[in-house]
Amino acid sequence: MSTVRHINKFRIFIIFGLFIGLFLYLKLARNFFDRPFILADETQTIEAVYVAWACDCPHWLSTHHYTTTPDYEAREEDCFFIEPADTLNALPPSMVFSVRTKIKFTGRFYVDKGIPESYVSVGDFKPAHARVFRYEYYELISN
């Protein structure tokens, strides 16, 4: 009888460990569930600039913040991720990392927040979920 109890305790311990491991994986590592899935119906054209945050976070900011408030200071909550609708239309890295380069994007925001599949991490941590803009076209406005 005691052997059965030890086996049951061991099973409970293993199951508990698996749940803890799964929880930590979903919390700390980027996975399928971090991606946004539902695109908004409305197509938008937005002008955005790259903000060089030193963190794993969204790096793009709409320029309307600057035009409506001249002394505006960028906040992480106002920033968003971008992702190309087609990998052939992805921004070249030289254009992405040029600070204050204005780029006009045409596309749609996702309804839900998330982390785009194309996002490249800066550090070891998973970024917080944020708005994601999926663009179909882009145009360099100023350098």
GROMACS .gro file of C-alpha atoms in nm, residues 50-103:
model
   54
   50TYR     CA    1   1.227   5.462  -3.528
   51VAL     CA    2   1.292   5.520  -3.157
   52ALA     CA    3   1.616   5.361  -3.038
   53TRP     CA    4   1.510   5.228  -2.699
   54ALA     CA    5   1.777   5.018  -2.528
   55CYS     CA    6   1.530   4.744  -2.444
   56ASP     CA    7   1.317   4.467  -2.589
   57CYS     CA    8   1.013   4.682  -2.660
   58PRO     CA    9   0.829   4.837  -2.956
   59HIS     CA   10   1.052   5.084  -3.143
   60TRP     CA   11   0.818   5.268  -3.382
   61LEU     CA   12   0.631   5.590  -3.306
   62SER     CA   13   0.372   5.769  -3.518
   63THR     CA   14   0.480   6.123  -3.614
   64HIS     CA   15   0.136   6.264  -3.530
   65HIS     CA   16   0.257   6.286  -3.168
   66TYR     CA   17   0.519   6.542  -3.277
   67THR     CA   18   0.283   6.745  -3.494
   68THR     CA   19   0.013   6.777  -3.227
   69THR     CA   20   0.251   6.841  -2.934
   70PRO     CA   21   0.582   7.009  -3.031
   71ASP     CA   22   0.754   6.935  -2.696
   72TYR     CA   23   0.638   6.571  -2.696
   73GLU     CA   24   0.870   6.312  -2.537
   74ALA     CA   25   0.834   5.956  -2.665
   75ARG     CA   26   0.679   5.705  -2.425
   76GLU     CA   27   0.686   5.328  -2.459
   77GLU     CA   28   0.304   5.309  -2.448
   78ASP     CA   29   0.281   5.519  -2.766
   79CYS     CA   30   0.519   5.296  -2.961
   80PHE     CA   31   0.428   4.993  -3.169
   81PHE     CA   32   0.588   4.702  -3.350
   82ILE     CA   33   0.587   4.671  -3.729
   83GLU     CA   34   0.582   4.359  -3.940
   84PRO     CA   35   0.588   4.320  -4.317
   85ALA     CA   36   0.292   4.150  -4.482
   86ASP     CA   37   0.545   3.991  -4.718
   87THR     CA   38   0.908   3.917  -4.632
   88LEU     CA   39   1.009   4.044  -4.977
   89ASN     CA   40   0.880   4.387  -4.872
   90ALA     CA   41   1.068   4.400  -4.539
   91LEU     CA   42   1.257   4.716  -4.447
   92PRO     CA   43   1.633   4.688  -4.496
   93PRO     CA   44   1.819   4.702  -4.161
   94SER     CA   45   2.011   5.014  -4.268
   95MET     CA   46   1.681   5.199  -4.296
   96VAL     CA   47   1.530   5.058  -3.978
   97PHE     CA   48   1.806   5.164  -3.743
   98SER     CA   49   1.847   5.519  -3.873
   99VAL     CA   50   1.710   5.728  -3.589
  100ARG     CA   51   1.455   5.992  -3.692
  101THR     CA   52   1.413   5.855  -4.043
  102LYS     CA   53   1.050   5.915  -4.135
  103ILE     CA   54   0.882   5.629  -4.315
   0.00000   0.00000   0.00000
